């Protein structure tokens, strides 16, 4: 039989692996262009040919002001993205749990989230700006900008929680209750740990969606730009391979973070396996 | 005439200039401008002004120099046109100094978000080029009034800033800062030489099929095509800058046919795209801006900004204080706007190819060779660098199109917003979706 | 066929059997209200309220420079009368459907690979994270990089010519519908992978064994066991992809070189000209239409039903 539990891998594994490999190559295709061109010489531009090879644009990233306020907007973007991720996780996880029961208004809540997902960011931004003006409030990236981005990430978070909770086996929770756990203990020690991968998924989505967000944030960020806004504004003037250097650096940093994260997960798993056998 | 008087005035500064010239323009640029600061209040240093505008003007370095010279803080925020317009209307308090394009002005007039600038507060009015003060060229000839000309855009009827006057008054809509004459850019190496393109109609020439581009912005894009059609003899427009519905219909129809025939390779919505299109050879002739040509050239690729027979498309921008400013902040705003035209910024921006509204002050911050090249259209006596030090032109080359009044004196039409703007937007959307 | 069906039904029923020990009563409902409240408050404040403003504006009148508060239906009427509207929706929906199909095939296969062929959890997470790294580089930068990748003198064309496959650069790779679809697939496949991955991971592997033991071939197992059980993941992924494509203006504009239109990019042109009322009307209509599309998907696969038992 074609058991997948033996050591022998079926031919489909290699077919799928090759397919996956092609997909990753496709994902990284433009990235490779970015990496190569980030080493562009000082005279070089955003397209081939490569006009000499240098680290010029990497230096420019930290030194020159020509590149706009990349450092400042980057810090703002990271901070905002982290904030959005945390709030999205907190609100979506709890709201997802709510949908496990039938309750009046669940359809309204659900479609409110869907509509928030669908509405073009441009209009959410415009609407918020007009609303804030009517209320006499000022806009800034950590108030109106934050709110605007949440209208984008919360529906995503909620829908992912649907996917995650749909797979959730309640018998674990019942077992906990049978063993005498309180609701709070049940939540903390059974539900959330099992949901953890999904929660991390929501956090990841929230972070990257916020980090990349342009349309909504454009009109709600106030007087200080986030990174996508800064980059976008720079394209109305000449941009330089510094943008590519940004891409290269972000990749290096993300890979570093991933390696650290994976090694720590591996270490935790090893420790857990060891403690189980002891 | 203007030049000679400026020459006499700057002779005294020449020694200082020559000292700095050897090290390049950067040293010259760090000299503080005499006469500032004049706002002397003790708490001026706590004032922060947000100067928002396109990244071609809201440059961090300019803000830093201003902060140094003036004692209060200038924060630059680079934003795109549409965001700027929308924010000016919906969140005016997030902007203090609005880097406004003349064509955006009609949208904001009368909405209570911009304040008028009394001429008395603008100290350099006397030295501003007559194009803005009188709507005329230095030789006395009146500038074209097709489109939104300076004389129509610069003045309010009264201090309430509710209506445009259309003639000189005491209340300015904004302090003019930067202006230029736009035309088509070409790749001489790919079209067979600089002389191959001489007229606007070449934009529509079938031999460039699939290798042309337009700016993806209705009022300008349709005007470029109008220039080409008029030059080709298809028909004559009453005012290319303010077309009637029929004229719009006729133009769009031809544009749709061209698009379906694959004449356009792309439409660029960001400046950066226009540079990449040209530099990569995707396009050999396109509507583009002067610094884009500079950028392509500084990569070692030949790009020519063609002085076309029929003339240029002109534009101008300036600084407008927002209506919510008052008291000390407003004084600081005037101070800053005066500083803006006092030379440092003008010298900086000249190397992008833009002209300063007060050339005499900009001249103080350019080396004589740079002035000759950028403003006088003389052959470069040294290698010409862009504002960041990259060489973009070799010794001996001349600026495309010549001196300031060879170019600015030949404006066929000004960038504009038409009366039929709403209709134009609709038909442009139709064009894009065809 | 019947045996496989029975096995699947039986095991699936067991997995999905409600073991509801919390009685569906008011306190449960109240608890749900408390749990969903924070999310609702944020959405109502930052989405609901602004949307009412947008809705109000869609009824306003306007001329070249002024927006006049009023209550006219002209904006909507013009929208329905205009042929452009039809073309814009046709264009957007066309993109949405093509991208949906491609990302579905890609997403399904990738999720299948990660769930059923990759053994260790570490590898699963690792491979998945590798796919997410490009997303940390801003969209704008990645859009810009398509030109040196797909352009006439770009890497891809040069590689093709170098390998002798073509003698002329392929022009349609960039500034075309093809380029738009490639960019969409590039950006959104992951949105399809994640929900399907989630659904597939919950499938009890013993089901697959049972099906194989009952005599089903490899493809049948996928078609009749895996596929139906991944339905909710597919539905969610589809919702993500379709709403993302329908709501996009940046990608379509950049990758087609401004030559293809989408509903939202036309909207953007109007907003840039401060023509808020017709743009608002357009936005309202668009939300209604896409919400109907989503409702349609949900009618086929009731995602909420699987959740609330």
mmCIF file of C-alpha atoms in Angstrom, chain B residues 259-409:
data_model
loop_
_atom_site.group_PDB
_atom_site.id
_atom_site.type_symbol
_atom_site.label_atom_id
_atom_site.label_comp_id
_atom_site.label_asym_id
_atom_site.label_seq_id
_atom_site.Cartn_x
_atom_site.Cartn_y
_atom_site.Cartn_z
ATOM 1 C CA UNK B 259 -4.595 53.009 -26.700
ATOM 2 C CA UNK B 260 -6.385 50.175 -28.443
ATOM 3 C CA UNK B 261 -3.775 50.291 -31.177
ATOM 4 C CA UNK B 262 -1.093 49.757 -28.563
ATOM 5 C CA UNK B 263 0.542 53.115 -28.994
ATOM 6 C CA UNK B 264 1.203 53.602 -25.299
ATOM 7 C CA UNK B 265 3.515 51.287 -23.426
ATOM 8 C CA UNK B 266 2.530 52.608 -20.054
ATOM 9 C CA UNK B 267 1.136 55.479 -18.048
ATOM 10 C CA UNK B 268 3.224 56.580 -15.142
ATOM 11 C CA UNK B 269 1.658 57.699 -11.905
ATOM 12 C CA UNK B 270 4.811 58.330 -9.972
ATOM 13 C CA UNK B 271 7.799 60.362 -11.039
ATOM 14 C CA UNK B 272 9.949 57.417 -10.216
ATOM 15 C CA UNK B 273 8.114 55.256 -12.711
ATOM 16 C CA UNK B 274 8.811 57.814 -15.429
ATOM 17 C CA UNK B 275 12.511 57.630 -14.679
ATOM 18 C CA UNK B 276 12.544 53.859 -14.749
ATOM 19 C CA UNK B 277 10.559 53.697 -17.972
ATOM 20 C CA UNK B 278 13.085 55.897 -19.695
ATOM 21 C CA UNK B 279 16.182 54.440 -18.117
ATOM 22 C CA UNK B 280 15.185 50.874 -18.879
ATOM 23 C CA UNK B 281 14.352 51.670 -22.470
ATOM 24 C CA UNK B 282 10.762 50.545 -22.152
ATOM 25 C CA UNK B 283 9.830 53.921 -23.521
ATOM 26 C CA UNK B 284 11.730 56.208 -25.880
ATOM 27 C CA UNK B 285 9.510 59.280 -25.849
ATOM 28 C CA UNK B 286 7.317 60.419 -23.049
ATOM 29 C CA UNK B 287 5.938 63.310 -21.129
ATOM 30 C CA UNK B 288 8.243 63.761 -18.133
ATOM 31 C CA UNK B 289 9.610 66.253 -15.634
ATOM 32 C CA UNK B 290 13.004 67.943 -15.656
ATOM 33 C CA UNK B 291 14.504 66.156 -12.648
ATOM 34 C CA UNK B 292 13.477 62.860 -14.224
ATOM 35 C CA UNK B 293 15.717 63.724 -17.158
ATOM 36 C CA UNK B 294 18.456 64.612 -14.700
ATOM 37 C CA UNK B 295 18.001 61.303 -12.916
ATOM 38 C CA UNK B 296 18.221 59.289 -16.108
ATOM 39 C CA UNK B 297 21.330 61.177 -17.151
ATOM 40 C CA UNK B 298 23.040 60.733 -13.817
ATOM 41 C CA UNK B 299 22.880 56.999 -14.500
ATOM 42 C CA UNK B 300 24.968 57.457 -17.557
ATOM 43 C CA UNK B 301 22.046 57.097 -19.936
ATOM 44 C CA UNK B 302 21.468 59.803 -22.495
ATOM 45 C CA UNK B 303 18.150 61.555 -22.196
ATOM 46 C CA UNK B 304 17.182 64.774 -23.944
ATOM 47 C CA UNK B 305 14.540 67.223 -22.823
ATOM 48 C CA UNK B 306 13.380 68.497 -26.169
ATOM 49 C CA UNK B 307 12.678 72.195 -26.771
ATOM 50 C CA UNK B 308 9.703 71.636 -29.026
ATOM 51 C CA UNK B 309 8.580 74.102 -31.682
ATOM 52 C CA UNK B 310 5.201 74.785 -30.231
ATOM 53 C CA UNK B 311 6.428 75.554 -26.773
ATOM 54 C CA UNK B 312 6.397 74.144 -23.300
ATOM 55 C CA UNK B 313 3.854 73.237 -20.699
ATOM 56 C CA UNK B 314 4.432 75.430 -17.670
ATOM 57 C CA UNK B 315 3.732 74.955 -14.002
ATOM 58 C CA UNK B 316 4.440 76.693 -10.739
ATOM 59 C CA UNK B 317 4.109 75.959 -7.056
ATOM 60 C CA UNK B 318 4.374 77.974 -3.909
ATOM 61 C CA UNK B 319 3.898 78.099 -0.182
ATOM 62 C CA UNK B 320 0.540 78.930 1.307
ATOM 63 C CA UNK B 321 -0.041 79.361 5.030
ATOM 64 C CA UNK B 322 -3.024 77.468 6.367
ATOM 65 C CA UNK B 323 -5.943 79.453 7.718
ATOM 66 C CA UNK B 324 -5.661 78.056 11.228
ATOM 67 C CA UNK B 325 -2.285 79.753 11.848
ATOM 68 C CA UNK B 326 -2.291 82.844 14.023
ATOM 69 C CA UNK B 327 -0.165 84.917 16.322
ATOM 70 C CA UNK B 328 3.415 83.796 16.821
ATOM 71 C CA UNK B 329 2.999 80.752 14.624
ATOM 72 C CA UNK B 330 1.791 82.893 11.771
ATOM 73 C CA UNK B 331 4.726 85.243 12.155
ATOM 74 C CA UNK B 332 7.082 82.316 12.097
ATOM 75 C CA UNK B 333 5.307 81.039 9.000
ATOM 76 C CA UNK B 334 5.914 84.309 7.139
ATOM 77 C CA UNK B 335 9.508 84.230 8.350
ATOM 78 C CA UNK B 336 9.953 80.738 6.984
ATOM 79 C CA UNK B 337 8.380 81.540 3.652
ATOM 80 C CA UNK B 338 10.651 84.531 3.251
ATOM 81 C CA UNK B 339 13.617 82.390 4.154
ATOM 82 C CA UNK B 340 12.555 79.825 1.567
ATOM 83 C CA UNK B 341 13.086 82.288 -1.228
ATOM 84 C CA UNK B 342 16.239 83.814 0.191
ATOM 85 C CA UNK B 343 18.556 81.621 -1.741
ATOM 86 C CA UNK B 344 19.584 78.462 0.086
ATOM 87 C CA UNK B 345 16.579 76.530 -1.102
ATOM 88 C CA UNK B 346 16.775 78.117 -4.536
ATOM 89 C CA UNK B 347 20.375 77.065 -4.972
ATOM 90 C CA UNK B 348 19.579 73.548 -3.815
ATOM 91 C CA UNK B 349 16.589 73.097 -6.044
ATOM 92 C CA UNK B 350 18.245 74.633 -9.098
ATOM 93 C CA UNK B 351 20.322 71.506 -9.422
ATOM 94 C CA UNK B 352 17.163 69.506 -9.957
ATOM 95 C CA UNK B 353 16.408 71.785 -12.852
ATOM 96 C CA UNK B 354 13.775 73.917 -11.143
ATOM 97 C CA UNK B 355 13.825 77.681 -11.204
ATOM 98 C CA UNK B 356 13.518 79.879 -8.136
ATOM 99 C CA UNK B 357 10.955 82.668 -8.113
ATOM 100 C CA UNK B 358 13.738 84.942 -6.902
ATOM 101 C CA UNK B 359 16.705 83.989 -9.078
ATOM 102 C CA UNK B 360 18.906 86.717 -7.656
ATOM 103 C CA UNK B 361 19.021 85.071 -4.252
ATOM 104 C CA UNK B 362 19.424 81.589 -5.649
ATOM 105 C CA UNK B 363 22.384 82.879 -7.602
ATOM 106 C CA UNK B 364 24.229 83.572 -4.352
ATOM 107 C CA UNK B 365 24.144 79.904 -3.576
ATOM 108 C CA UNK B 366 25.297 78.610 -6.907
ATOM 109 C CA UNK B 367 28.783 78.707 -8.265
ATOM 110 C CA UNK B 368 29.080 80.989 -11.285
ATOM 111 C CA UNK B 369 29.526 77.961 -13.514
ATOM 112 C CA UNK B 370 26.406 76.348 -12.141
ATOM 113 C CA UNK B 371 24.459 79.552 -12.605
ATOM 114 C CA UNK B 372 25.647 79.791 -16.188
ATOM 115 C CA UNK B 373 24.583 76.255 -16.872
ATOM 116 C CA UNK B 374 21.280 76.083 -15.058
ATOM 117 C CA UNK B 375 19.931 79.579 -15.595
ATOM 118 C CA UNK B 376 21.795 81.090 -18.502
ATOM 119 C CA UNK B 377 21.935 78.074 -20.751
ATOM 120 C CA UNK B 378 25.646 78.441 -21.266
ATOM 121 C CA UNK B 379 27.903 75.449 -21.808
ATOM 122 C CA UNK B 380 29.046 73.921 -18.543
ATOM 123 C CA UNK B 381 32.554 74.990 -17.624
ATOM 124 C CA UNK B 382 32.784 72.222 -15.046
ATOM 125 C CA UNK B 383 31.085 68.904 -14.484
ATOM 126 C CA UNK B 384 27.565 69.604 -13.257
ATOM 127 C CA UNK B 385 26.385 67.796 -10.173
ATOM 128 C CA UNK B 386 22.893 67.138 -8.862
ATOM 129 C CA UNK B 387 21.981 68.342 -5.362
ATOM 130 C CA UNK B 388 23.416 65.200 -3.816
ATOM 131 C CA UNK B 389 26.769 65.355 -5.505
ATOM 132 C CA UNK B 390 26.276 62.898 -8.333
ATOM 133 C CA UNK B 391 27.592 64.091 -11.664
ATOM 134 C CA UNK B 392 24.779 64.424 -14.145
ATOM 135 C CA UNK B 393 26.356 66.458 -16.909
ATOM 136 C CA UNK B 394 29.848 66.591 -18.268
ATOM 137 C CA UNK B 395 31.832 69.740 -18.957
ATOM 138 C CA UNK B 396 30.867 71.422 -22.175
ATOM 139 C CA UNK B 397 27.259 70.336 -22.289
ATOM 140 C CA UNK B 398 24.433 72.840 -22.474
ATOM 141 C CA UNK B 399 21.158 72.689 -20.657
ATOM 142 C CA UNK B 400 18.438 71.305 -22.893
ATOM 143 C CA UNK B 401 16.433 74.198 -24.212
ATOM 144 C CA UNK B 402 18.822 76.910 -23.161
ATOM 145 C CA UNK B 403 18.453 79.635 -20.586
ATOM 146 C CA UNK B 404 15.603 80.419 -18.274
ATOM 147 C CA UNK B 405 13.738 82.745 -20.555
ATOM 148 C CA UNK B 406 14.394 80.645 -23.647
ATOM 149 C CA UNK B 407 12.361 78.032 -21.879
ATOM 150 C CA UNK B 408 9.993 79.864 -19.544
ATOM 151 C CA UNK B 409 9.477 82.478 -22.208
#
